[in-house]
Short mmCIF file of C-alpha atoms in Angstrom, two decimals:
data_model
loop_
_atom_site.label_atom_id
_atom_site.label_comp_id
_atom_site.label_asym_id
_atom_site.label_seq_id
_atom_site.Cartn_x
_atom_site.Cartn_y
_atom_site.Cartn_z
CA UNK E 1448 48.27 -87.55 -25.42
CA UNK E 1449 45.27 -87.99 -23.11
CA UNK E 1450 43.50 -86.50 -20.12
CA UNK E 1451 43.17 -82.76 -19.39
CA UNK E 1452 46.10 -81.80 -21.67
CA UNK E 1453 44.54 -83.47 -24.68
CA UNK E 1454 41.18 -81.87 -23.96
CA UNK E 1455 42.82 -78.45 -23.66
CA UNK E 1456 44.54 -78.95 -27.03
CA UNK E 1457 41.23 -80.01 -28.58
CA UNK E 1458 39.56 -76.91 -27.15
CA UNK E 1459 42.25 -74.65 -28.56
CA UNK E 1460 42.06 -76.33 -31.95
CA UNK E 1461 38.29 -75.99 -32.06
CA UNK E 1462 38.62 -72.37 -30.98
CA UNK E 1463 41.08 -71.58 -33.81
CA UNK E 1464 38.90 -73.32 -36.37
CA UNK E 1465 35.83 -71.44 -35.19
CA UNK E 1466 37.67 -68.12 -35.22
CA UNK E 1467 38.69 -68.74 -38.84
CA UNK E 1468 35.11 -69.64 -39.75
CA UNK E 1469 33.84 -66.49 -38.02
CA UNK E 1470 36.34 -64.40 -39.99
CA UNK E 1471 35.20 -65.92 -43.27
CA UNK E 1472 31.57 -65.38 -42.36
CA UNK E 1473 32.28 -61.77 -41.52
CA UNK E 1474 34.16 -61.25 -44.78
CA UNK E 1475 31.32 -62.79 -46.74
CA UNK E 1476 28.79 -60.65 -44.98
CA UNK E 1477 30.89 -57.52 -45.63
CA UNK E 1478 31.03 -58.38 -49.31
CA UNK E 1479 27.29 -58.91 -49.46
CA UNK E 1480 26.66 -55.63 -47.71
CA UNK E 1481 28.96 -53.75 -50.03
CA UNK E 1482 26.87 -54.79 -53.01
CA UNK E 1483 23.66 -53.70 -51.31
CA UNK E 1484 24.80 -50.27 -50.24
CA UNK E 1485 22.95 -47.32 -51.66
CA UNK E 1486 23.59 -43.84 -50.36
CA UNK E 1487 26.36 -45.11 -48.06
CA UNK E 1488 24.23 -47.52 -46.00
CA UNK E 1489 22.41 -50.74 -46.95
CA UNK E 1490 18.80 -50.41 -48.08
CA UNK E 1491 17.58 -52.42 -45.11
CA UNK E 1492 19.00 -49.83 -42.73
CA UNK E 1493 16.15 -47.46 -43.59
CA UNK E 1494 13.60 -49.92 -42.22
CA UNK E 1495 15.79 -50.61 -39.20
CA UNK E 1496 16.07 -46.85 -38.58
CA UNK E 1497 12.31 -46.42 -38.89
CA UNK E 1498 11.70 -49.26 -36.42
CA UNK E 1499 14.15 -47.81 -33.90
CA UNK E 1500 12.54 -44.38 -34.28
CA UNK E 1501 9.06 -45.78 -33.66
CA UNK E 1502 10.36 -47.66 -30.63
CA UNK E 1503 11.87 -44.48 -29.20
CA UNK E 1504 8.64 -42.60 -29.84
CA UNK E 1505 6.73 -45.31 -28.01
CA UNK E 1506 9.11 -44.98 -25.06
CA UNK E 1507 8.46 -41.25 -24.77
CA UNK E 1508 4.70 -41.46 -25.28
CA UNK E 1509 4.19 -44.24 -22.75
CA UNK E 1510 6.50 -42.61 -20.18
CA UNK E 1511 4.32 -39.51 -20.25
CA UNK E 1512 0.92 -41.21 -20.39
CA UNK E 1513 1.61 -43.79 -17.68
CA UNK E 1514 2.74 -41.15 -15.20
CA UNK E 1515 -0.12 -38.85 -16.20
CA UNK E 1516 -2.66 -41.63 -15.69
CA UNK E 1517 -1.13 -42.37 -12.29
CA UNK E 1518 -1.22 -38.73 -11.17
CA UNK E 1519 -4.43 -37.49 -12.77
CA UNK E 1520 -6.44 -40.69 -12.96
CA UNK E 1521 -5.41 -42.56 -9.82
CA UNK E 1522 -4.32 -39.67 -7.58
CA UNK E 1523 -0.85 -41.12 -7.00
CA UNK E 1524 1.32 -39.43 -4.37
CA UNK E 1525 4.84 -38.17 -4.97
CA UNK E 1526 6.31 -41.28 -3.37
CA UNK E 1527 4.14 -43.56 -5.53
CA UNK E 1528 5.16 -41.72 -8.68
CA UNK E 1529 8.78 -42.10 -7.59
CA UNK E 1530 8.33 -45.87 -7.25
CA UNK E 1531 6.71 -45.99 -10.68
CA UNK E 1532 9.60 -44.05 -12.23
CA UNK E 1533 12.27 -46.13 -10.47
CA UNK E 1534 10.71 -49.37 -11.69
CA UNK E 1535 11.85 -48.64 -15.23
CA UNK E 1536 15.46 -48.18 -14.09
CA UNK E 1537 15.60 -51.52 -12.30
CA UNK E 1538 15.40 -53.66 -15.44
CA UNK E 1539 19.03 -53.27 -16.52
CA UNK E 1540 20.66 -53.95 -13.13
CA UNK E 1541 18.35 -56.95 -12.68
CA UNK E 1542 18.40 -58.46 -16.18
CA UNK E 1543 21.11 -56.80 -18.26
CA UNK E 1544 23.86 -59.40 -17.89
CA UNK E 1545 21.43 -62.32 -18.11
CA UNK E 1546 19.95 -60.89 -21.30
CA UNK E 1547 23.41 -60.42 -22.80
CA UNK E 1548 24.26 -64.08 -22.19
CA UNK E 1549 20.87 -65.26 -23.46
CA UNK E 1550 21.24 -63.29 -26.71
CA UNK E 1551 24.78 -64.43 -27.45
CA UNK E 1552 23.70 -67.38 -29.62
CA UNK E 1553 20.24 -66.51 -30.95
CA UNK E 1554 18.97 -64.47 -33.88
CA UNK E 1555 18.43 -60.96 -32.54
CA UNK E 1556 15.88 -59.86 -35.13
CA UNK E 1557 13.24 -62.26 -33.79
CA UNK E 1558 14.03 -61.23 -30.21
CA UNK E 1559 13.51 -57.57 -31.11
CA UNK E 1560 10.13 -58.28 -32.70
CA UNK E 1561 9.03 -60.33 -29.67
CA UNK E 1562 10.21 -57.61 -27.26
CA UNK E 1563 8.20 -54.94 -29.08
CA UNK E 1564 5.08 -57.09 -28.99
CA UNK E 1565 5.55 -57.63 -25.25
CA UNK E 1566 5.90 -53.89 -24.70
CA UNK E 1567 2.78 -53.23 -26.76
CA UNK E 1568 0.81 -55.80 -24.76
CA UNK E 1569 2.08 -54.44 -21.43
CA UNK E 1570 1.10 -50.84 -22.16
CA UNK E 1571 -2.16 -51.57 -24.00
CA UNK E 1572 -3.27 -53.48 -20.89
CA UNK E 1573 -3.50 -50.10 -19.14
CA UNK E 1574 -6.44 -48.70 -21.17
CA UNK E 1575 -8.05 -52.15 -21.24
CA UNK E 1576 -7.98 -52.30 -17.42
CA UNK E 1577 -9.22 -48.71 -17.25
CA UNK E 1578 -12.21 -49.48 -19.47
CA UNK E 1579 -13.01 -52.46 -17.26
CA UNK E 1580 -12.78 -50.29 -14.15
CA UNK E 1581 -9.93 -52.39 -12.73
CA UNK E 1582 -6.92 -50.14 -13.22
CA UNK E 1583 -4.76 -49.74 -10.11
CA UNK E 1584 -1.35 -48.33 -9.35
CA UNK E 1585 -0.08 -51.88 -8.89
CA UNK E 1586 -1.19 -52.66 -12.43
CA UNK E 1587 0.81 -49.67 -13.72
CA UNK E 1588 3.93 -50.76 -11.83
CA UNK E 1589 3.67 -54.30 -13.20
CA UNK E 1590 3.14 -52.99 -16.75
CA UNK E 1591 6.21 -50.76 -16.48
CA UNK E 1592 8.27 -53.64 -15.02
CA UNK E 1593 7.28 -56.06 -17.81
CA UNK E 1594 7.92 -53.44 -20.48
CA UNK E 1595 11.26 -52.60 -18.85
CA UNK E 1596 12.37 -56.23 -19.02
CA UNK E 1597 11.41 -56.39 -22.70
CA UNK E 1598 13.27 -53.11 -23.31
CA UNK E 1599 16.51 -54.65 -22.04
CA UNK E 1600 16.29 -57.48 -24.58
CA UNK E 1601 15.25 -55.09 -27.35
CA UNK E 1602 18.05 -52.63 -26.63
CA UNK E 1603 20.84 -55.21 -26.42
CA UNK E 1604 19.42 -57.05 -29.43
CA UNK E 1605 19.40 -53.87 -31.52
CA UNK E 1606 22.98 -52.91 -30.69
CA UNK E 1607 24.12 -56.48 -31.39
CA UNK E 1608 22.21 -56.68 -34.69
CA UNK E 1609 23.53 -53.46 -36.25
CA UNK E 1610 27.06 -54.78 -37.06
CA UNK E 1611 25.42 -57.56 -39.11
CA UNK E 1612 23.46 -54.99 -41.10
CA UNK E 1613 26.13 -52.39 -41.91
CA UNK E 1614 29.86 -52.54 -42.58
CA UNK E 1615 32.32 -51.84 -39.81
CA UNK E 1616 33.35 -48.64 -41.57
CA UNK E 1617 29.69 -47.54 -41.56
CA UNK E 1618 29.03 -47.91 -37.84
CA UNK E 1619 29.66 -44.26 -36.99
CA UNK E 1620 27.33 -43.05 -39.76
CA UNK E 1621 24.62 -45.56 -38.78
CA UNK E 1622 24.83 -44.77 -35.06
CA UNK E 1623 24.78 -41.04 -35.83
CA UNK E 1624 21.48 -41.42 -37.70
CA UNK E 1625 20.00 -43.57 -34.96
CA UNK E 1626 21.11 -41.08 -32.32
CA UNK E 1627 19.57 -38.22 -34.30
CA UNK E 1628 16.24 -40.03 -34.51
CA UNK E 1629 16.34 -40.76 -30.79
CA UNK E 1630 16.96 -37.09 -30.05
CA UNK E 1631 14.00 -36.12 -32.23
CA UNK E 1632 11.70 -38.43 -30.29
CA UNK E 1633 12.96 -36.94 -27.01
CA UNK E 1634 12.18 -33.48 -28.33
CA UNK E 1635 8.80 -34.16 -29.93
CA UNK E 1636 7.55 -37.14 -27.92
CA UNK E 1637 6.56 -35.46 -24.64
CA UNK E 1638 4.91 -32.54 -26.45
CA UNK E 1639 2.97 -34.90 -28.74
CA UNK E 1640 1.95 -37.03 -25.77
CA UNK E 1641 0.65 -33.96 -23.93
CA UNK E 1642 -1.42 -32.84 -26.93
CA UNK E 1643 -2.92 -36.30 -27.46
CA UNK E 1644 -3.63 -36.68 -23.75
CA UNK E 1645 -5.44 -33.35 -23.70
CA UNK E 1646 -7.44 -33.98 -26.88
CA UNK E 1647 -8.70 -37.55 -26.42
CA UNK E 1648 -8.38 -38.16 -22.66
CA UNK E 1649 -6.25 -40.59 -20.63
CA UNK E 1650 -7.65 -43.95 -21.75
CA UNK E 1651 -7.49 -43.40 -25.54
CA UNK E 1652 -4.14 -41.66 -25.14
CA UNK E 1653 -2.71 -44.67 -23.31
CA UNK E 1654 -3.88 -46.92 -26.15
CA UNK E 1655 -2.40 -44.68 -28.84
CA UNK E 1656 0.89 -44.40 -26.94
CA UNK E 1657 1.43 -48.16 -27.28
CA UNK E 1658 0.83 -48.21 -31.07
CA UNK E 1659 4.42 -47.25 -32.11
CA UNK E 1660 5.68 -50.54 -30.67
CA UNK E 1661 3.54 -52.41 -33.21
CA UNK E 1662 4.96 -50.28 -36.02
CA UNK E 1663 8.45 -50.98 -34.72
CA UNK E 1664 7.84 -54.73 -34.77
CA UNK E 1665 6.39 -54.59 -38.30
CA UNK E 1666 9.36 -52.55 -39.59
CA UNK E 1667 11.73 -55.46 -38.87
CA UNK E 1668 10.15 -57.71 -41.51
CA UNK E 1669 11.82 -56.11 -44.58
CA UNK E 1670 15.25 -56.00 -42.90
CA UNK E 1671 17.58 -58.68 -44.21
CA UNK E 1672 21.03 -59.35 -42.80
CA UNK E 1673 23.27 -62.35 -42.17
CA UNK E 1674 23.67 -62.32 -38.41
CA UNK E 1675 27.21 -63.12 -37.37
CA UNK E 1676 27.05 -65.77 -34.67
CA UNK E 1677 29.62 -68.33 -33.50
CA UNK E 1678 29.59 -71.57 -35.50
CA UNK E 1679 29.36 -73.76 -32.39
CA UNK E 1680 27.46 -72.53 -29.30
CA UNK E 1681 28.73 -72.88 -25.80
CA UNK E 1682 27.73 -76.07 -23.97
CA UNK E 1683 24.88 -75.79 -21.52
CA UNK E 1684 26.12 -74.43 -18.22
CA UNK E 1685 24.82 -72.25 -15.37
CA UNK E 1686 24.02 -68.69 -16.34
CA UNK E 1687 26.19 -67.43 -13.49
CA UNK E 1688 29.24 -69.17 -15.01
CA UNK E 1689 28.63 -67.58 -18.40
CA UNK E 1690 28.07 -64.14 -16.85
CA UNK E 1691 31.39 -64.36 -15.00
CA UNK E 1692 33.17 -65.40 -18.19
CA UNK E 1693 31.75 -62.45 -20.13
CA UNK E 1694 32.66 -60.04 -17.35
CA UNK E 1695 36.22 -61.38 -17.45
CA UNK E 1696 36.34 -60.91 -21.22
CA UNK E 1697 35.41 -57.24 -20.97
CA UNK E 1698 37.76 -56.76 -18.01
CA UNK E 1699 40.69 -58.30 -19.90
CA UNK E 1700 40.10 -56.36 -23.14
CA UNK E 1701 42.16 -53.17 -22.73
CA UNK E 1702 39.90 -50.85 -24.70
CA UNK E 1703 36.50 -52.31 -23.83
CA UNK E 1704 37.45 -52.13 -20.15
CA UNK E 1705 38.13 -48.41 -20.51
CA UNK E 1706 34.88 -47.80 -22.39
CA UNK E 1707 32.90 -49.48 -19.62
CA UNK E 1708 34.82 -47.62 -16.92
CA UNK E 1709 34.25 -44.29 -18.59
CA UNK E 1710 30.53 -45.02 -19.07
CA UNK E 1711 30.14 -45.92 -15.40
CA UNK E 1712 31.97 -42.83 -14.09
CA UNK E 1713 30.17 -40.55 -16.51
CA UNK E 1714 26.81 -42.06 -15.54
CA UNK E 1715 27.45 -41.37 -11.86
CA UNK E 1716 28.46 -37.75 -12.54
CA UNK E 1717 25.61 -36.92 -14.88
CA UNK E 1718 23.17 -38.73 -12.58
CA UNK E 1719 24.11 -36.26 -9.84
CA UNK E 1720 23.69 -33.32 -12.23
CA UNK E 1721 20.28 -34.43 -13.52
CA UNK E 1722 19.01 -35.11 -9.99
CA UNK E 1723 19.35 -31.49 -8.88
CA UNK E 1724 19.22 -29.50 -12.12
CA UNK E 1725 15.53 -28.62 -12.02
CA UNK E 1726 15.73 -28.08 -8.28
CA UNK E 1727 18.55 -25.59 -8.91
CA UNK E 1728 16.47 -23.86 -11.60
CA UNK E 1729 13.31 -23.59 -9.49
CA UNK E 1730 14.53 -23.09 -5.92
CA UNK E 1731 17.99 -21.71 -6.53
CA UNK E 1732 17.17 -19.26 -9.31
CA UNK E 1733 13.39 -18.91 -9.04
CA UNK E 1734 12.75 -19.91 -12.65
CA UNK E 1735 9.17 -20.45 -13.78
CA UNK E 1736 7.82 -23.71 -15.15
CA UNK E 1737 8.20 -22.21 -18.63
CA UNK E 1738 11.90 -21.69 -17.97
CA UNK E 1739 12.20 -25.24 -16.63
CA UNK E 1740 10.49 -26.65 -19.71
CA UNK E 1741 12.76 -24.64 -22.00
CA UNK E 1742 15.77 -25.89 -20.09
CA UNK E 1743 14.80 -29.56 -20.47
CA UNK E 1744 13.87 -29.21 -24.15
CA UNK E 1745 17.21 -27.57 -24.93
CA UNK E 1746 18.94 -30.83 -24.06
CA UNK E 1747 17.10 -32.66 -26.85
CA UNK E 1748 18.00 -29.89 -29.31
CA UNK E 1749 21.68 -30.12 -28.39
CA UNK E 1750 21.61 -33.91 -28.61
CA UNK E 1751 20.12 -33.72 -32.10
CA UNK E 1752 22.86 -31.29 -33.18
CA UNK E 1753 25.50 -33.61 -31.73
CA UNK E 1754 24.09 -36.61 -33.59
CA UNK E 1755 24.17 -34.68 -36.87
CA UNK E 1756 27.74 -33.46 -36.30
CA UNK E 1757 29.19 -36.66 -34.77
CA UNK E 1758 30.53 -38.13 -38.01
CA UNK E 1759 32.17 -34.83 -38.99
CA UNK E 1760 33.71 -34.34 -35.55
CA UNK E 1761 35.14 -37.87 -35.51
CA UNK E 1762 36.43 -37.47 -39.07
CA UNK E 1763 37.99 -34.10 -38.32
CA UNK E 1764 39.67 -34.90 -34.99
CA UNK E 1765 40.13 -38.68 -35.11
CA UNK E 1766 38.92 -41.29 -32.65
CA UNK E 1767 41.16 -40.47 -29.67
CA UNK E 1768 40.77 -36.70 -29.79
CA UNK E 1769 37.03 -36.94 -30.38
CA UNK E 1770 36.70 -39.15 -27.31
CA UNK E 1771 38.72 -36.71 -25.23
CA UNK E 1772 36.58 -33.84 -26.52
CA UNK E 1773 33.44 -35.57 -25.23
CA UNK E 1774 34.68 -34.54 -21.79
CA UNK E 1775 33.28 -31.11 -22.68
CA UNK E 1776 29.89 -32.59 -21.79
CA UNK E 1777 30.94 -32.43 -18.14
CA UNK E 1778 33.21 -29.39 -18.33
CA UNK E 1779 30.30 -27.24 -19.53
CA UNK E 1780 28.54 -27.64 -16.16
CA UNK E 1781 31.39 -25.73 -14.50
CA UNK E 1782 29.86 -22.61 -16.07
CA UNK E 1783 26.70 -22.94 -13.94
CA UNK E 1784 28.00 -20.53 -11.24
CA UNK E 1785 27.70 -17.80 -13.90
CA UNK E 1786 23.95 -18.06 -13.37
CA UNK E 1787 24.44 -16.72 -9.85
CA UNK E 1788 26.12 -13.52 -11.00
CA UNK E 1789 23.06 -12.04 -12.70
CA UNK E 1790 19.66 -13.69 -12.28
CA UNK E 1791 18.09 -12.28 -15.50
CA UNK E 1792 20.75 -14.14 -17.50
CA UNK E 1793 20.15 -17.43 -15.66
CA UNK E 1794 17.81 -18.97 -18.22
CA UNK E 1795 19.99 -18.23 -21.28
CA UNK E 1796 23.10 -19.45 -19.49
CA UNK E 1797 21.50 -22.68 -18.29
CA UNK E 1798 19.95 -23.36 -21.71
CA UNK E 1799 23.29 -22.77 -23.40
CA UNK E 1800 25.14 -24.99 -20.93
CA UNK E 1801 22.63 -27.83 -21.23
CA UNK E 1802 22.54 -27.59 -25.03
CA UNK E 1803 26.33 -27.58 -25.35
CA UNK E 1804 26.64 -30.49 -22.92
CA UNK E 1805 24.08 -32.52 -24.87
CA UNK E 1806 26.02 -32.04 -28.11
CA UNK E 1807 29.00 -33.90 -26.66
CA UNK E 1808 26.79 -36.47 -24.99
CA UNK E 1809 25.57 -37.47 -28.46
CA UNK E 1810 29.10 -37.63 -29.85
CA UNK E 1811 30.11 -39.86 -26.93
CA UNK E 1812 27.09 -42.10 -27.48
CA UNK E 1813 27.92 -42.57 -31.17
CA UNK E 1814 31.60 -43.27 -30.49
CA UNK E 1815 30.93 -45.58 -27.56
CA UNK E 1816 28.40 -47.73 -29.43
CA UNK E 1817 30.48 -47.82 -32.62
CA UNK E 1818 33.67 -48.85 -30.84
CA UNK E 1819 31.92 -51.60 -28.88
CA UNK E 1820 30.29 -52.93 -32.05
CA UNK E 1821 33.61 -52.87 -33.92
CA UNK E 1822 35.66 -54.49 -31.15
CA UNK E 1823 33.30 -57.20 -29.90
CA UNK E 1824 33.47 -60.59 -31.68
CA UNK E 1825 30.18 -61.79 -33.26
CA UNK E 1826 29.47 -64.20 -30.42
CA UNK E 1827 30.06 -61.53 -27.78
CA UNK E 1828 28.18 -58.56 -29.21
CA UNK E 1829 25.22 -58.94 -26.87
CA UNK E 1830 27.30 -59.60 -23.75
CA UNK E 1831 29.66 -56.65 -24.32
CA UNK E 1832 26.70 -54.29 -24.78
CA UNK E 1833 24.97 -55.83 -21.76
CA UNK E 1834 27.97 -55.32 -19.48
CA UNK E 1835 28.35 -51.68 -20.56
CA UNK E 1836 24.65 -50.87 -20.29
CA UNK E 1837 24.22 -52.64 -16.97
CA UNK E 1838 27.16 -50.93 -15.27
CA UNK E 1839 26.48 -47.47 -16.69
CA UNK E 1840 22.72 -47.62 -16.05
CA UNK E 1841 23.38 -48.83 -12.52
CA UNK E 1842 25.60 -45.87 -11.68
CA UNK E 1843 23.05 -43.29 -12.88
CA UNK E 1844 20.59 -43.88 -10.00
CA UNK E 1845 23.52 -44.09 -7.58
CA UNK E 1846 24.71 -40.71 -8.81
CA UNK E 1847 21.18 -39.36 -8.53
CA UNK E 1848 20.95 -40.53 -4.93
CA UNK E 1849 24.35 -39.09 -4.06
CA UNK E 1850 23.53 -35.81 -5.80
CA UNK E 1851 20.22 -35.50 -4.02
CA UNK E 1852 21.72 -36.17 -0.60
CA UNK E 1853 24.68 -33.86 -1.18
CA UNK E 1854 22.39 -31.18 -2.57
CA UNK E 1855 20.19 -31.30 0.50
CA UNK E 1856 23.13 -31.09 2.90
CA UNK E 1857 25.01 -28.35 1.05
CA UNK E 1858 21.86 -26.30 0.51
CA UNK E 1859 21.19 -26.24 4.24
CA UNK E 1860 24.71 -24.93 4.74
CA UNK E 1861 25.28 -22.66 1.71
CA UNK E 1862 21.76 -21.93 0.51
CA UNK E 1863 19.84 -23.42 -2.40
CA UNK E 1864 21.66 -21.68 -5.25
CA UNK E 1865 25.24 -22.18 -4.02
CA UNK E 1866 24.70 -25.66 -2.57
CA UNK E 1867 23.05 -27.12 -5.66
CA UNK E 1868 25.51 -25.27 -7.90
CA UNK E 1869 28.40 -27.04 -6.17
CA UNK E 1870 26.75 -30.44 -6.74
CA UNK E 1871 26.21 -29.70 -10.44
CA UNK E 1872 29.81 -28.55 -10.89
CA UNK E 1873 31.17 -31.60 -9.02
CA UNK E 1874 29.07 -34.02 -11.04
CA UNK E 1875 30.14 -32.39 -14.28
CA UNK E 1876 33.79 -32.48 -13.24
CA UNK E 1877 33.60 -36.22 -12.53
CA UNK E 1878 31.96 -36.88 -15.91
CA UNK E 1879 34.66 -34.79 -17.63
CA UNK E 1880 37.56 -36.43 -15.77
CA UNK E 1881 36.43 -39.89 -16.90
CA UNK E 1882 37.79 -39.25 -20.42
CA UNK E 1883 41.32 -39.17 -18.98
CA UNK E 1884 41.15 -42.97 -18.98
CA UNK E 1885 41.81 -42.81 -22.73
CA UNK E 1886 44.71 -40.39 -22.75
CA UNK E 1887 47.46 -43.03 -23.20
CA UNK E 1888 45.63 -46.09 -24.52
CA UNK E 1889 47.72 -47.35 -27.51
CA UNK E 1890 44.82 -49.26 -29.11
CA UNK E 1891 42.73 -46.10 -29.38
CA UNK E 1892 43.63 -44.69 -32.78
CA UNK E 1893 41.95 -43.83 -36.05
CA UNK E 1894 41.91 -47.53 -37.02
CA UNK E 1895 40.06 -48.67 -33.89
CA UNK E 1896 36.71 -48.61 -35.69
CA UNK E 1897 38.14 -50.83 -38.43
CA UNK E 1898 40.06 -53.24 -36.20
CA UNK E 1899 39.39 -56.99 -36.17
CA UNK E 1900 36.61 -57.75 -33.74
CA UNK E 1901 37.77 -58.19 -30.18
CA UNK E 1902 40.32 -60.57 -28.70
CA UNK E 1903 40.59 -64.32 -29.22
CA UNK E 1904 37.88 -66.40 -27.61
CA UNK E 1905 38.99 -68.01 -24.33
CA UNK E 1906 39.20 -71.77 -24.06
CA UNK E 1907 35.76 -73.14 -23.26
CA UNK E 1908 34.95 -75.32 -20.28
CA UNK E 1909 34.62 -79.04 -20.84
#
C-alpha cells in the first residue's frame, strides 16, 4: 500500500496509539491525584485557589484605579473613558482563538506565571510614568491593552490546567470554590480600591493595585501537577489552519457545540440587560447613587451564594436539570416591571431580582467550566475554552450595543421606565431561552462530568 491511502492509514494508526497513551497518562495522573487528596481536593489546589483569588483581586483593583486615574488625574471625557473600558473587551475577540491554539501543546503553569508578570509590569508602568510626569491617556490605553492580552493567556491557561490538578469527579467542587473566590473579589475589590485610592492618592494606589499579580505568580510555584498533553504535537502549520480545525472540533462535538451556543446567546441577552440596568435605575425610577451602588453590589452577593450552593444544586437535581434551572438567571428579569407598580419598592425588587439572577449565573459558570474541562481531550483543553470564551465574550458587547440602541429608541416612544424595562425583560428572556438547547441532548446526563474526554482526535494533515 502506498500514496495517500497509506499515509491516511499511518495517520489513523498514530492517532489510535496516541489516544491510548493519553488515556494511560490520564489514568496515571488520576491515581497520583487520588493519593494526594486531603479534604476532597489535592493539597496543591489551595495554592492554585490563592493565586486565582489574588489575580481576580488585581483585576478589580486595577479596573478601578486605572479609570479613576483617567477621570480624576487626566480629566478624561466620557468618550475617552468608554474607549478605555472597551479596550479590555477587545482582547478575547482579537486573541482568544490564537491563544487557545498556542497553548494546546505547552505547559500552562509557566504561561500563567509569565502572564501575571506581564500584567504586573503593564499596570505598574502607570505610577512610574506618573512619577516621571509622562502619564497620558494613550499610555493608559496601551497598558490596558497589554494587560488584556496577557489576561487571555492567563484565563485559558488556568481553565486548561485545572483538569491536570484535580480529578474529573472533583471539577464541580473545584470550580465552585474558584467561583466563590471570584465573587468575593467582585464584592470587596471595588470598595477596597476606593479606600486605598482615597487614603494614599492615585499614584501609590495604582502601584498597590498591581501587587496582587505578583502574589498570583508566586503562588504557582508550590503547585505540582502532571499536565496532560498529547504525546506528539501537531506539525508546524499556519495558525489559521489550526484555528479552523479547532472550530470544527467544537462544532462537531454535540455537547460542546451546545455549551458554546448557549454561552453566546446568554452573553448577548445579559449584555443588553447590563447595558441599560443602571440607566433604568437612575432615569426610569429616579434611584439615588446609593441605590445604584446597592444594586450593583447585590449581584456579587448573589454570585457568592450561587458559588457556595452550586455543588449541592447539581448533586440534588442532576446535570441536565441543573443546567435547565440556570435559565432562571434570565427569567428573573421578567419581574422588573413590578418596579413600575410602586416606586418605593423599586430598590428592594431590583436588588432581589439581581441577587437571584446572579445565583444562577454562578451555577451556570460552574457547570459550563466543569463540563468543558471534563469533555475536552488533554490536547484540546485550551482550544475548547478559547472558542467558548471568544464567542461568548464577543456577544456581550454586541448585546450591550443592541440594548443601548433599543433602549434609546423605546424610551423615546414609551418613556424611560417602560422603554428600558422592555429591553431588560427581552434580554432576560433571550438568556433564559438559551437553556432550551439542552432539553433533548442525550449526552447530557449525570455521567457527563465523568465521561471520557471528548471525541476521537481527527486525522492530522500530512
